[in-house]
PDB file of N, CA and C in Angstrom:
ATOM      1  N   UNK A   1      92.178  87.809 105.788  1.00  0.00           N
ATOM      2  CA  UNK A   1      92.769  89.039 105.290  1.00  0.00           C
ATOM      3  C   UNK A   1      94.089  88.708 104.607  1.00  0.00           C
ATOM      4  N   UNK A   2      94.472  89.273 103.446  1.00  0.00           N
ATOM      5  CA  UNK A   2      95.689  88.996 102.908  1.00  0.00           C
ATOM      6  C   UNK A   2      96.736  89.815 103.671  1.00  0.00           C
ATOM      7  N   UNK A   3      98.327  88.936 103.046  1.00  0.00           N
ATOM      8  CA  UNK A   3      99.270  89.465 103.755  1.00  0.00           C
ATOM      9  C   UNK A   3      99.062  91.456 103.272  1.00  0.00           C
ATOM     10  N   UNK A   4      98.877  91.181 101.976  1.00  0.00           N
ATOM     11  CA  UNK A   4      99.147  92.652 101.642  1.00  0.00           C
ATOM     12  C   UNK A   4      98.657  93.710 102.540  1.00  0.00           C
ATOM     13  N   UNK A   5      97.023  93.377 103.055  1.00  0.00           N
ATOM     14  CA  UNK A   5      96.069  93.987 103.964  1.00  0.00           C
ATOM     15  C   UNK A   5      96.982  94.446 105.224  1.00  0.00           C
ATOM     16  N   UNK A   6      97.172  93.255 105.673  1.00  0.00           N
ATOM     17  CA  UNK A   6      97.457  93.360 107.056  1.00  0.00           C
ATOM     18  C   UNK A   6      99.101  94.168 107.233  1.00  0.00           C
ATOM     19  N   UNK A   7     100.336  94.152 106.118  1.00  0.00           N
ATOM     20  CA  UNK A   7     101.043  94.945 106.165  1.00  0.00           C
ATOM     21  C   UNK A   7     100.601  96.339 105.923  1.00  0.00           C
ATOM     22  N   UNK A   8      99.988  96.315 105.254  1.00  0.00           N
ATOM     23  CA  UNK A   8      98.949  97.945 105.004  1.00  0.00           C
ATOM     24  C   UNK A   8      98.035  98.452 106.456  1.00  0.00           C
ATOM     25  N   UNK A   9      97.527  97.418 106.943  1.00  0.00           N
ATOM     26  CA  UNK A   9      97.257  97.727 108.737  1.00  0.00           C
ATOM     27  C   UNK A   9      98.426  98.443 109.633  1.00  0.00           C
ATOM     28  N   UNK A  10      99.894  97.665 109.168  1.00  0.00           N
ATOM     29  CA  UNK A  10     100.694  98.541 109.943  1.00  0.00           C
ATOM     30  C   UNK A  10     101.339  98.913 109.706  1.00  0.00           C
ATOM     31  N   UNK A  11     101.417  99.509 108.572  1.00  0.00           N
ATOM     32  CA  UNK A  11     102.223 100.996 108.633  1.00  0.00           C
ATOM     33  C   UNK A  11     100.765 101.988 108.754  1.00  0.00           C
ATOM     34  N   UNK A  12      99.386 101.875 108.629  1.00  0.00           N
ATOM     35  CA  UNK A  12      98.550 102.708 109.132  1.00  0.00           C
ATOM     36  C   UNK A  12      98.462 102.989 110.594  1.00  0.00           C
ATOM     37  N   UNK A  13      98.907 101.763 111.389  1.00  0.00           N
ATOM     38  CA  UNK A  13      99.148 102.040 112.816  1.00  0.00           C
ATOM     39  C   UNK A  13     100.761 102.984 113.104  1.00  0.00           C
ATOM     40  N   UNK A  14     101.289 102.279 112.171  1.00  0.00           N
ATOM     41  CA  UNK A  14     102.448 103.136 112.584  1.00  0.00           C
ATOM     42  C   UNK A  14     102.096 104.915 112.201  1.00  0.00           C
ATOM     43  N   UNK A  15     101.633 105.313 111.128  1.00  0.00           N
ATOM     44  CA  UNK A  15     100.949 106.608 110.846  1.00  0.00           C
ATOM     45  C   UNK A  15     100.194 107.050 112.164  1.00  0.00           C
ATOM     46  N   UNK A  16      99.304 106.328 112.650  1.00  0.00           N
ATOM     47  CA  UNK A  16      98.286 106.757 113.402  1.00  0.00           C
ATOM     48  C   UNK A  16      99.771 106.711 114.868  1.00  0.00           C
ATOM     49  N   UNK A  17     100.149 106.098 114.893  1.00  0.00           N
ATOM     50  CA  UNK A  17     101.342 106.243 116.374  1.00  0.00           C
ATOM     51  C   UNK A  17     101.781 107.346 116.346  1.00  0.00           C
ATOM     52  N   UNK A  18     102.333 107.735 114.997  1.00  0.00           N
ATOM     53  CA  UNK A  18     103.616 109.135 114.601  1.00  0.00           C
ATOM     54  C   UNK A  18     102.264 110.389 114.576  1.00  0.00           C
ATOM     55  N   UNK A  19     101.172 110.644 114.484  1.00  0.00           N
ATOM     56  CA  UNK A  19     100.272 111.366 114.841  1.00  0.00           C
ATOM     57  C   UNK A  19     100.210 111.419 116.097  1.00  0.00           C
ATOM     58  N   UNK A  20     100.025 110.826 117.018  1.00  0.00           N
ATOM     59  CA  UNK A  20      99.895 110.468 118.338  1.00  0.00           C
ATOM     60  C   UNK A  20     100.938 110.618 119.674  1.00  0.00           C
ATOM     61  N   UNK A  21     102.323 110.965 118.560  1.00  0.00           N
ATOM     62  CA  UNK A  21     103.299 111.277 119.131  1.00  0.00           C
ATOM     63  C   UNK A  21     104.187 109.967 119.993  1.00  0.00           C
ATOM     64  N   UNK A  22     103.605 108.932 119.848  1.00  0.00           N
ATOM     65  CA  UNK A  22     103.779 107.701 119.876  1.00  0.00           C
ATOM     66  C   UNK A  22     105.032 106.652 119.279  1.00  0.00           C
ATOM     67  N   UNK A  23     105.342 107.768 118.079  1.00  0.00           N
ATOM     68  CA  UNK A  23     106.632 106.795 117.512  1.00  0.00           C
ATOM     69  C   UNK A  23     106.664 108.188 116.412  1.00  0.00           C
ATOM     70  N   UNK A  24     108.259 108.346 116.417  1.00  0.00           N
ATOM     71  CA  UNK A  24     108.839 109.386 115.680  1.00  0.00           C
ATOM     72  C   UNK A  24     108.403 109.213 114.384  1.00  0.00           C
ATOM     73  N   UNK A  25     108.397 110.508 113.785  1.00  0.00           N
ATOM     74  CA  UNK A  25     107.974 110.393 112.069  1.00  0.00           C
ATOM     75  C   UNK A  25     109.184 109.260 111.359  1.00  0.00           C
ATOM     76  N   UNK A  26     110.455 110.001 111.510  1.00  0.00           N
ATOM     77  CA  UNK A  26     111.382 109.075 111.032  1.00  0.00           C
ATOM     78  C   UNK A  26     111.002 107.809 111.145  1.00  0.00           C
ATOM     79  N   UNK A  27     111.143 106.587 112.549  1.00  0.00           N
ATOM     80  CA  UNK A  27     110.432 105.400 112.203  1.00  0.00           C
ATOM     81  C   UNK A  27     109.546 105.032 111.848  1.00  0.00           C
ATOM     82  N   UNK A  28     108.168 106.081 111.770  1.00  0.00           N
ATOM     83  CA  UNK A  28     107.079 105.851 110.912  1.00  0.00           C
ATOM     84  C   UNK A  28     107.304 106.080 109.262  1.00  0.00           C
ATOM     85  N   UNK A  29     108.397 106.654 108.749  1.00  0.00           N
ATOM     86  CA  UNK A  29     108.903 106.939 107.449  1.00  0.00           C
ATOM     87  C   UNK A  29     109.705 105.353 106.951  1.00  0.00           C
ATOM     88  N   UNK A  30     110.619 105.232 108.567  1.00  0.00           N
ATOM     89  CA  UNK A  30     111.445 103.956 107.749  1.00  0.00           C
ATOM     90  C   UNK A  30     110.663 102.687 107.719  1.00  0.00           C
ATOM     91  N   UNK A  31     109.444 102.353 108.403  1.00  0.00           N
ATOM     92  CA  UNK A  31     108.780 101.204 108.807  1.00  0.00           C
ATOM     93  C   UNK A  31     107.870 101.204 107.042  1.00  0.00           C
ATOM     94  N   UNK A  32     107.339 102.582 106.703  1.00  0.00           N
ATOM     95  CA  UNK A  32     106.243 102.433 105.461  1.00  0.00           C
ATOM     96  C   UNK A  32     107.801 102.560 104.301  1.00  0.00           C
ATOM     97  N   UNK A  33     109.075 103.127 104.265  1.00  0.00           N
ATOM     98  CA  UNK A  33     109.618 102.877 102.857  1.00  0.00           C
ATOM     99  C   UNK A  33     110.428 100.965 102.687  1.00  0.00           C
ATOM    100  N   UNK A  34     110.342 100.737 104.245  1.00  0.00           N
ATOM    101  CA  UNK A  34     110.301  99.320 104.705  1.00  0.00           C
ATOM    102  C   UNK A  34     109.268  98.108 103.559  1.00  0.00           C
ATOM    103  N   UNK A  35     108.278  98.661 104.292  1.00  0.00           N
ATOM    104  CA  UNK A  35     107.274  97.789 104.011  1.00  0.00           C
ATOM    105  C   UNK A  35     106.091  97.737 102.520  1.00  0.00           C
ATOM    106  N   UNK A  36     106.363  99.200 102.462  1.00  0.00           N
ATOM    107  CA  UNK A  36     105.664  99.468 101.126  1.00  0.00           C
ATOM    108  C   UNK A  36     106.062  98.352 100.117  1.00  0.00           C
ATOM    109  N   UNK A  37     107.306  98.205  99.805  1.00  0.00           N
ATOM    110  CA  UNK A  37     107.226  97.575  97.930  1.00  0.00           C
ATOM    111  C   UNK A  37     106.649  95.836  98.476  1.00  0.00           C
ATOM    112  N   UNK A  38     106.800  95.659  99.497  1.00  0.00           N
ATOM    113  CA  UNK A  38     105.709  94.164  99.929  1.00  0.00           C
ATOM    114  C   UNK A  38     104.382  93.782  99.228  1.00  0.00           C
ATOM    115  N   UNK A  39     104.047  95.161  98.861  1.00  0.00           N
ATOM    116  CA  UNK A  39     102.778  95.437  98.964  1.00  0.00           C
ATOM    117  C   UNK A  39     102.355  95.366  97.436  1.00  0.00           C
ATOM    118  N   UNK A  40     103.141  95.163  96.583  1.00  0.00           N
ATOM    119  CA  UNK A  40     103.212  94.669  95.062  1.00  0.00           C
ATOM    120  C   UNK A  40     101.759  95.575  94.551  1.00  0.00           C
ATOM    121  N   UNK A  41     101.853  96.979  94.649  1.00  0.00           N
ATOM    122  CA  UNK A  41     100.922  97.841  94.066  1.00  0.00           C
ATOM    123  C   UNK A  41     101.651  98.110  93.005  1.00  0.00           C
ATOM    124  N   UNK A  42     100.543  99.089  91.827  1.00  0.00           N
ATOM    125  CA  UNK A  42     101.157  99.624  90.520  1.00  0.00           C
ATOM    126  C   UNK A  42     102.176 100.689  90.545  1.00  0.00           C
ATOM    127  N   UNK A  43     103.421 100.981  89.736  1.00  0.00           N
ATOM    128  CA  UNK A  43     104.180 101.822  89.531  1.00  0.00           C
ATOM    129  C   UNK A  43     103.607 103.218  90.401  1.00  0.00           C
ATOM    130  N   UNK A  44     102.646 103.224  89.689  1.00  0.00           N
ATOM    131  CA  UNK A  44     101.711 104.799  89.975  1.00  0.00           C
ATOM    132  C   UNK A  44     101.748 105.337  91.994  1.00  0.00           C
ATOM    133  N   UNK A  45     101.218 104.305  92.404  1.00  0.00           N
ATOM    134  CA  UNK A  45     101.917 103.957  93.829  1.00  0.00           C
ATOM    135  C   UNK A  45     103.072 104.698  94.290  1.00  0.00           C
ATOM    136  N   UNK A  46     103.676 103.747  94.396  1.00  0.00           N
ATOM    137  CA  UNK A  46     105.737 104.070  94.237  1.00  0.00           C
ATOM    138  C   UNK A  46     105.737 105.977  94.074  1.00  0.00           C
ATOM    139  N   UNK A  47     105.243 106.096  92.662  1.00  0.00           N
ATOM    140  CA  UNK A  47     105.693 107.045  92.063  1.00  0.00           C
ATOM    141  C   UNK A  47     104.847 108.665  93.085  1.00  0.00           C
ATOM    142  N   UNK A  48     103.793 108.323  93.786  1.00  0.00           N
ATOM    143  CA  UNK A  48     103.298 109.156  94.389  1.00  0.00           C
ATOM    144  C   UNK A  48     104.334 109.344  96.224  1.00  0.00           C
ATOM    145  N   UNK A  49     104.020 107.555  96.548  1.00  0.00           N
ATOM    146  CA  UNK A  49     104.251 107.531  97.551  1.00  0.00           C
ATOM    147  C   UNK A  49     105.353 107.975  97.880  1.00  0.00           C
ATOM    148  N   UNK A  50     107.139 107.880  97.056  1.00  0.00           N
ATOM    149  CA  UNK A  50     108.086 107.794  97.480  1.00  0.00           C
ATOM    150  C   UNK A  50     108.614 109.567  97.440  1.00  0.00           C
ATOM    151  N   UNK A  51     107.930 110.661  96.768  1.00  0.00           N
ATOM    152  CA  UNK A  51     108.006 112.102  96.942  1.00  0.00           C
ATOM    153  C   UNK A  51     107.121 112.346  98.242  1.00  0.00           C
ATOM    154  N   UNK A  52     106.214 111.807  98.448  1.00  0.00           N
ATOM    155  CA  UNK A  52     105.492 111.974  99.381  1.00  0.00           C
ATOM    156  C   UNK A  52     106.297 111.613 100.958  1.00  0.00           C
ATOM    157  N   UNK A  53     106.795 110.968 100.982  1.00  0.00           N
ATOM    158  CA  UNK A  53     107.351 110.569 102.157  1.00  0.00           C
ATOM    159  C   UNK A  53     108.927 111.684 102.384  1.00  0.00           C
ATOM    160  N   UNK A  54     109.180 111.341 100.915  1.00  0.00           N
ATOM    161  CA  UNK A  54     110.598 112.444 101.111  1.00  0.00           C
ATOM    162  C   UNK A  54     110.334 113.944 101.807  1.00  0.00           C
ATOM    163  N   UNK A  55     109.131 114.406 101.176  1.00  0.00           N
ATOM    164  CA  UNK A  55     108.305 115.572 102.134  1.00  0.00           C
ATOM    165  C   UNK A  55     108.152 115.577 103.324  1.00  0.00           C
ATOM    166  N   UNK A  56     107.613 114.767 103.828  1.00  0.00           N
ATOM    167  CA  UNK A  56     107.550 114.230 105.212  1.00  0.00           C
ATOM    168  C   UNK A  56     108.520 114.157 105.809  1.00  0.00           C
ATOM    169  N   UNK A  57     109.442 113.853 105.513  1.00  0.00           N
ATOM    170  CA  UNK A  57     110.919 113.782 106.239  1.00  0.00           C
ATOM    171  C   UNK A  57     111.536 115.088 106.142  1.00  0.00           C
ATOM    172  N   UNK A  58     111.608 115.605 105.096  1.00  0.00           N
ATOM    173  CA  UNK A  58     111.691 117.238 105.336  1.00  0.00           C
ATOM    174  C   UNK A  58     111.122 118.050 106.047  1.00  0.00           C
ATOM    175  N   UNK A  59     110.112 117.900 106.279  1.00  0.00           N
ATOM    176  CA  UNK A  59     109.255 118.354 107.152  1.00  0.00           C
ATOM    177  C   UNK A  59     109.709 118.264 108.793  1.00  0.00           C
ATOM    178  N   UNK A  60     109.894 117.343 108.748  1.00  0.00           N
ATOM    179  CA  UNK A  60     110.630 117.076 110.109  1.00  0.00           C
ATOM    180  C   UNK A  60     111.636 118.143 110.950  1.00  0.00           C
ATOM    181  N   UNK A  61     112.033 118.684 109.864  1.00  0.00           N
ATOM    182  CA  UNK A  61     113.252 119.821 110.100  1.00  0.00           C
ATOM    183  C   UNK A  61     112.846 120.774 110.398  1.00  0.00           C
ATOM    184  N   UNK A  62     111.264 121.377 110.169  1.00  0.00           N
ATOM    185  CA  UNK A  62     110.534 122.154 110.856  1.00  0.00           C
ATOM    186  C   UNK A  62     109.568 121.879 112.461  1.00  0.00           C
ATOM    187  N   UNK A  63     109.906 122.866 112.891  1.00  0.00           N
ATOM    188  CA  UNK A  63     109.764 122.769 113.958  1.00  0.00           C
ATOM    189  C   UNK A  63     108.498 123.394 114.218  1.00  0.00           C
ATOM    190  N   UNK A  64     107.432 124.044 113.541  1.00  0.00           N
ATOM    191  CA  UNK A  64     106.492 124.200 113.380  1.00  0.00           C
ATOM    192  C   UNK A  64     105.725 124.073 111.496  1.00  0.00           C
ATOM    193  N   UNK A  65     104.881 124.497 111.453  1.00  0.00           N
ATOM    194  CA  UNK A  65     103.838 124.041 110.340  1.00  0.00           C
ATOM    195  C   UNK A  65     104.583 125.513 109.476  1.00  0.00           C
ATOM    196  N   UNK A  66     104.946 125.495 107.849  1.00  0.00           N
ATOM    197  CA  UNK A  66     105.741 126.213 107.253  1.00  0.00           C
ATOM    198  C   UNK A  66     105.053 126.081 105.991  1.00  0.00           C
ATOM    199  N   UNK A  67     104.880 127.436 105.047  1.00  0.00           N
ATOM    200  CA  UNK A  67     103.804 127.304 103.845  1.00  0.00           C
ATOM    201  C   UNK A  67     104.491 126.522 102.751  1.00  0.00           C
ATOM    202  N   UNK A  68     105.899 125.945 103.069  1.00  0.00           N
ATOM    203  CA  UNK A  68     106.309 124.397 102.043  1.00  0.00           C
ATOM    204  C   UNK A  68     105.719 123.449 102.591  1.00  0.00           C
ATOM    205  N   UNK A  69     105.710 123.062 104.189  1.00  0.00           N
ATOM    206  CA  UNK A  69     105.743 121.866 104.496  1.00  0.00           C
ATOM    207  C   UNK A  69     104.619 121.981 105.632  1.00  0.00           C
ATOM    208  N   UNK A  70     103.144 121.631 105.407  1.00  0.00           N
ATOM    209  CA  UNK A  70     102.726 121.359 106.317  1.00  0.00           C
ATOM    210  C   UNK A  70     102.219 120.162 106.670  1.00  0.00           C
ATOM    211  N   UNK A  71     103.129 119.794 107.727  1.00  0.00           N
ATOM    212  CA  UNK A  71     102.790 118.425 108.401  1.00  0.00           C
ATOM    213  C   UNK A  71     101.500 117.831 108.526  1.00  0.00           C
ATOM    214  N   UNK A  72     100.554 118.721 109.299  1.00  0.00           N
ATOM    215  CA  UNK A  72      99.360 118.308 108.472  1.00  0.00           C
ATOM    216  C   UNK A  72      98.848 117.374 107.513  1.00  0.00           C
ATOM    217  N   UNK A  73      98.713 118.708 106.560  1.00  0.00           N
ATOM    218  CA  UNK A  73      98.736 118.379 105.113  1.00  0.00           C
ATOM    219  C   UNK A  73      99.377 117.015 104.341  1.00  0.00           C
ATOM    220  N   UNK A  74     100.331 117.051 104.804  1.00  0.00           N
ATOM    221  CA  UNK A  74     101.322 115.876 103.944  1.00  0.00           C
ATOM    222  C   UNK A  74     100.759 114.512 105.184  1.00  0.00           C
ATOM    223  N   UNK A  75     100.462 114.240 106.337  1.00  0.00           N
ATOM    224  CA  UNK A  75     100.347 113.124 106.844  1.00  0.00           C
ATOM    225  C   UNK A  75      98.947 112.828 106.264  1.00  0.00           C
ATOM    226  N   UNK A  76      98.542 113.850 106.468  1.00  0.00           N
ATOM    227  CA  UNK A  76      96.830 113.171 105.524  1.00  0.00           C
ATOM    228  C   UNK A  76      96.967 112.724 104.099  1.00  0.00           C
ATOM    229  N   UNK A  77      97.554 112.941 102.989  1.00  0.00           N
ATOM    230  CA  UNK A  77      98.260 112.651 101.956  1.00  0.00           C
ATOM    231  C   UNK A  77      98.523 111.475 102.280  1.00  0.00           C
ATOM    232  N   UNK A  78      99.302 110.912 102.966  1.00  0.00           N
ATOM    233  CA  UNK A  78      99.975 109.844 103.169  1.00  0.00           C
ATOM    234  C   UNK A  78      98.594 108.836 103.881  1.00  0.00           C
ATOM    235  N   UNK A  79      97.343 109.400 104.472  1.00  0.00           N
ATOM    236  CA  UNK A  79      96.441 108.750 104.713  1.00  0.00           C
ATOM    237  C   UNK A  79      95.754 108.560 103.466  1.00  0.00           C
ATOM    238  N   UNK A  80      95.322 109.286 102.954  1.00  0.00           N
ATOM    239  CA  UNK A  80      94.554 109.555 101.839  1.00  0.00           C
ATOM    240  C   UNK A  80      95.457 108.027 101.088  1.00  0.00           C
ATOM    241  N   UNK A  81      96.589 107.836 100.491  1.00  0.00           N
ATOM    242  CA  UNK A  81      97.489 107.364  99.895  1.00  0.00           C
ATOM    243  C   UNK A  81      96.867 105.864  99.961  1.00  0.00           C
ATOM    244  N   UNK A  82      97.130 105.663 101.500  1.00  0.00           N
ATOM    245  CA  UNK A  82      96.608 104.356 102.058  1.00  0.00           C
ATOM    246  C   UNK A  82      95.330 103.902 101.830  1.00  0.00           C
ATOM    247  N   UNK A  83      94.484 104.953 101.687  1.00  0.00           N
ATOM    248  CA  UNK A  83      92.999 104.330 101.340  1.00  0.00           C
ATOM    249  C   UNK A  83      92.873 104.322 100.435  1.00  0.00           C
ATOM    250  N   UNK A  84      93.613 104.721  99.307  1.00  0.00           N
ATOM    251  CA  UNK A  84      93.727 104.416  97.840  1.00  0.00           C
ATOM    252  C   UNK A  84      94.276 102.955  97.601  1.00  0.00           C
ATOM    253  N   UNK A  85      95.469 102.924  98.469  1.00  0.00           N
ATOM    254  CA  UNK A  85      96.008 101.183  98.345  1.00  0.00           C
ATOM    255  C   UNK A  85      95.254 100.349  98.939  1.00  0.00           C
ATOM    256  N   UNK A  86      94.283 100.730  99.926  1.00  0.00           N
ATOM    257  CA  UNK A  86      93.117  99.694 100.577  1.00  0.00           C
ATOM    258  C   UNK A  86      92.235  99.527  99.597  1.00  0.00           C
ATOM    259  N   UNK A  87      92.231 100.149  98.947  1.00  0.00           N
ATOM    260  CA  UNK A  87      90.839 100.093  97.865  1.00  0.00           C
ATOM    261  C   UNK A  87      91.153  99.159  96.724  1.00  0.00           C
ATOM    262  N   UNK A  88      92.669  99.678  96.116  1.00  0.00           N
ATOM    263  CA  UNK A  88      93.357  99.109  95.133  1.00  0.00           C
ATOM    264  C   UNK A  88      93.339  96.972  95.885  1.00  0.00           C
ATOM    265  N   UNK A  89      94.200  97.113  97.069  1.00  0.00           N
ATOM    266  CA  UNK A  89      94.446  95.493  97.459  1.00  0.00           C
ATOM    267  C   UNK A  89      92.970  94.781  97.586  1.00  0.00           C
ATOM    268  N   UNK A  90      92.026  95.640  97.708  1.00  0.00           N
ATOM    269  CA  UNK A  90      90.818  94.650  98.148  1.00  0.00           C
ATOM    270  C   UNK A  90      89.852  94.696  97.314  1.00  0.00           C
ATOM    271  N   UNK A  91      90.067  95.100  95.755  1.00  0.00           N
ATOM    272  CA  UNK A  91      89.314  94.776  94.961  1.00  0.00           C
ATOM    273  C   UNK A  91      89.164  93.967  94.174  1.00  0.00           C
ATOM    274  N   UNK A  92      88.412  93.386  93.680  1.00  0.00           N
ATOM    275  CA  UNK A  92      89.126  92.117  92.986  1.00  0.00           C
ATOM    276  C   UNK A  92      90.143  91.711  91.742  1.00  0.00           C
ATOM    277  N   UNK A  93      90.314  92.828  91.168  1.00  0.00           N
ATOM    278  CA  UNK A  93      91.170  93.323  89.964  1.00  0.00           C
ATOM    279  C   UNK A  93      92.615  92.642  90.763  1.00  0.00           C
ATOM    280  N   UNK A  94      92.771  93.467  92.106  1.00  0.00           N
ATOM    281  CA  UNK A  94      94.153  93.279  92.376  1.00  0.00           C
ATOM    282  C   UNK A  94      94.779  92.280  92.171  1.00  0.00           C
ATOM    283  N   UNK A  95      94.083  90.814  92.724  1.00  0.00           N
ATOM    284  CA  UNK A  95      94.635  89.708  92.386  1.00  0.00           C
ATOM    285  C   UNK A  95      95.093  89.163  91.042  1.00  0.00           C
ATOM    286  N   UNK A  96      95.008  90.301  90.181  1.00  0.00           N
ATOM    287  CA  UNK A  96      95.515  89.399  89.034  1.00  0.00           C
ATOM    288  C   UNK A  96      96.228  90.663  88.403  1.00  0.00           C
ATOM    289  N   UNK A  97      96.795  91.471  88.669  1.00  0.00           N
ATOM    290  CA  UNK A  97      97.813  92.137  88.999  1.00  0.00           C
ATOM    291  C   UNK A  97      98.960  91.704  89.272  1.00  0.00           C
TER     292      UNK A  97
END
């Protein structure tokens, strides 16, 4: 498995922890804006991921599910996100990227 994979394994564990109640959103926010640019994906990436997370962290400030911010919604986004970059790192295009 490449490094890229396996950093992409954990910040999905860290996602799946901060679901689980397991590890605060915040360190699941700072571990993926951490680890993401490792991960040498296209601009397009970045450009989704890094509003996406800022949401998420806003979100935080609610204390229940709110018709701006539903937590929900936005952590699946952020799943969804990941299986787009799983798809992107493990195809063979990527490597020559």
């Amino acid at each position: 498995m490449s490094a890229a994979l396996e950093t992409l394994d954990r910040m999905n564990t860290a996602l799946a922890q901060s679901q689980n109640g397991q590890l605060t959103q915040s360190e699941m926010i700072r571990l993926w804006r951490t680890l993401a640019p490792s991960l040498a994906l296209p601009a397009r990436f970045d450009e989704v991921l890094h509003p996406l997370l800022d949401r998420i962290e806003a979100s935080v400030l609610f204390s229940e599910e709110s018709c701006s911010f539903s937590q929900k919604d936005l952590l699946a986004s952020l799943q969804m996100w990941a299986d787009k970059a799983r798809l992107r790192l493990s195809s063979p295009s990527a490597a020559q990227t």
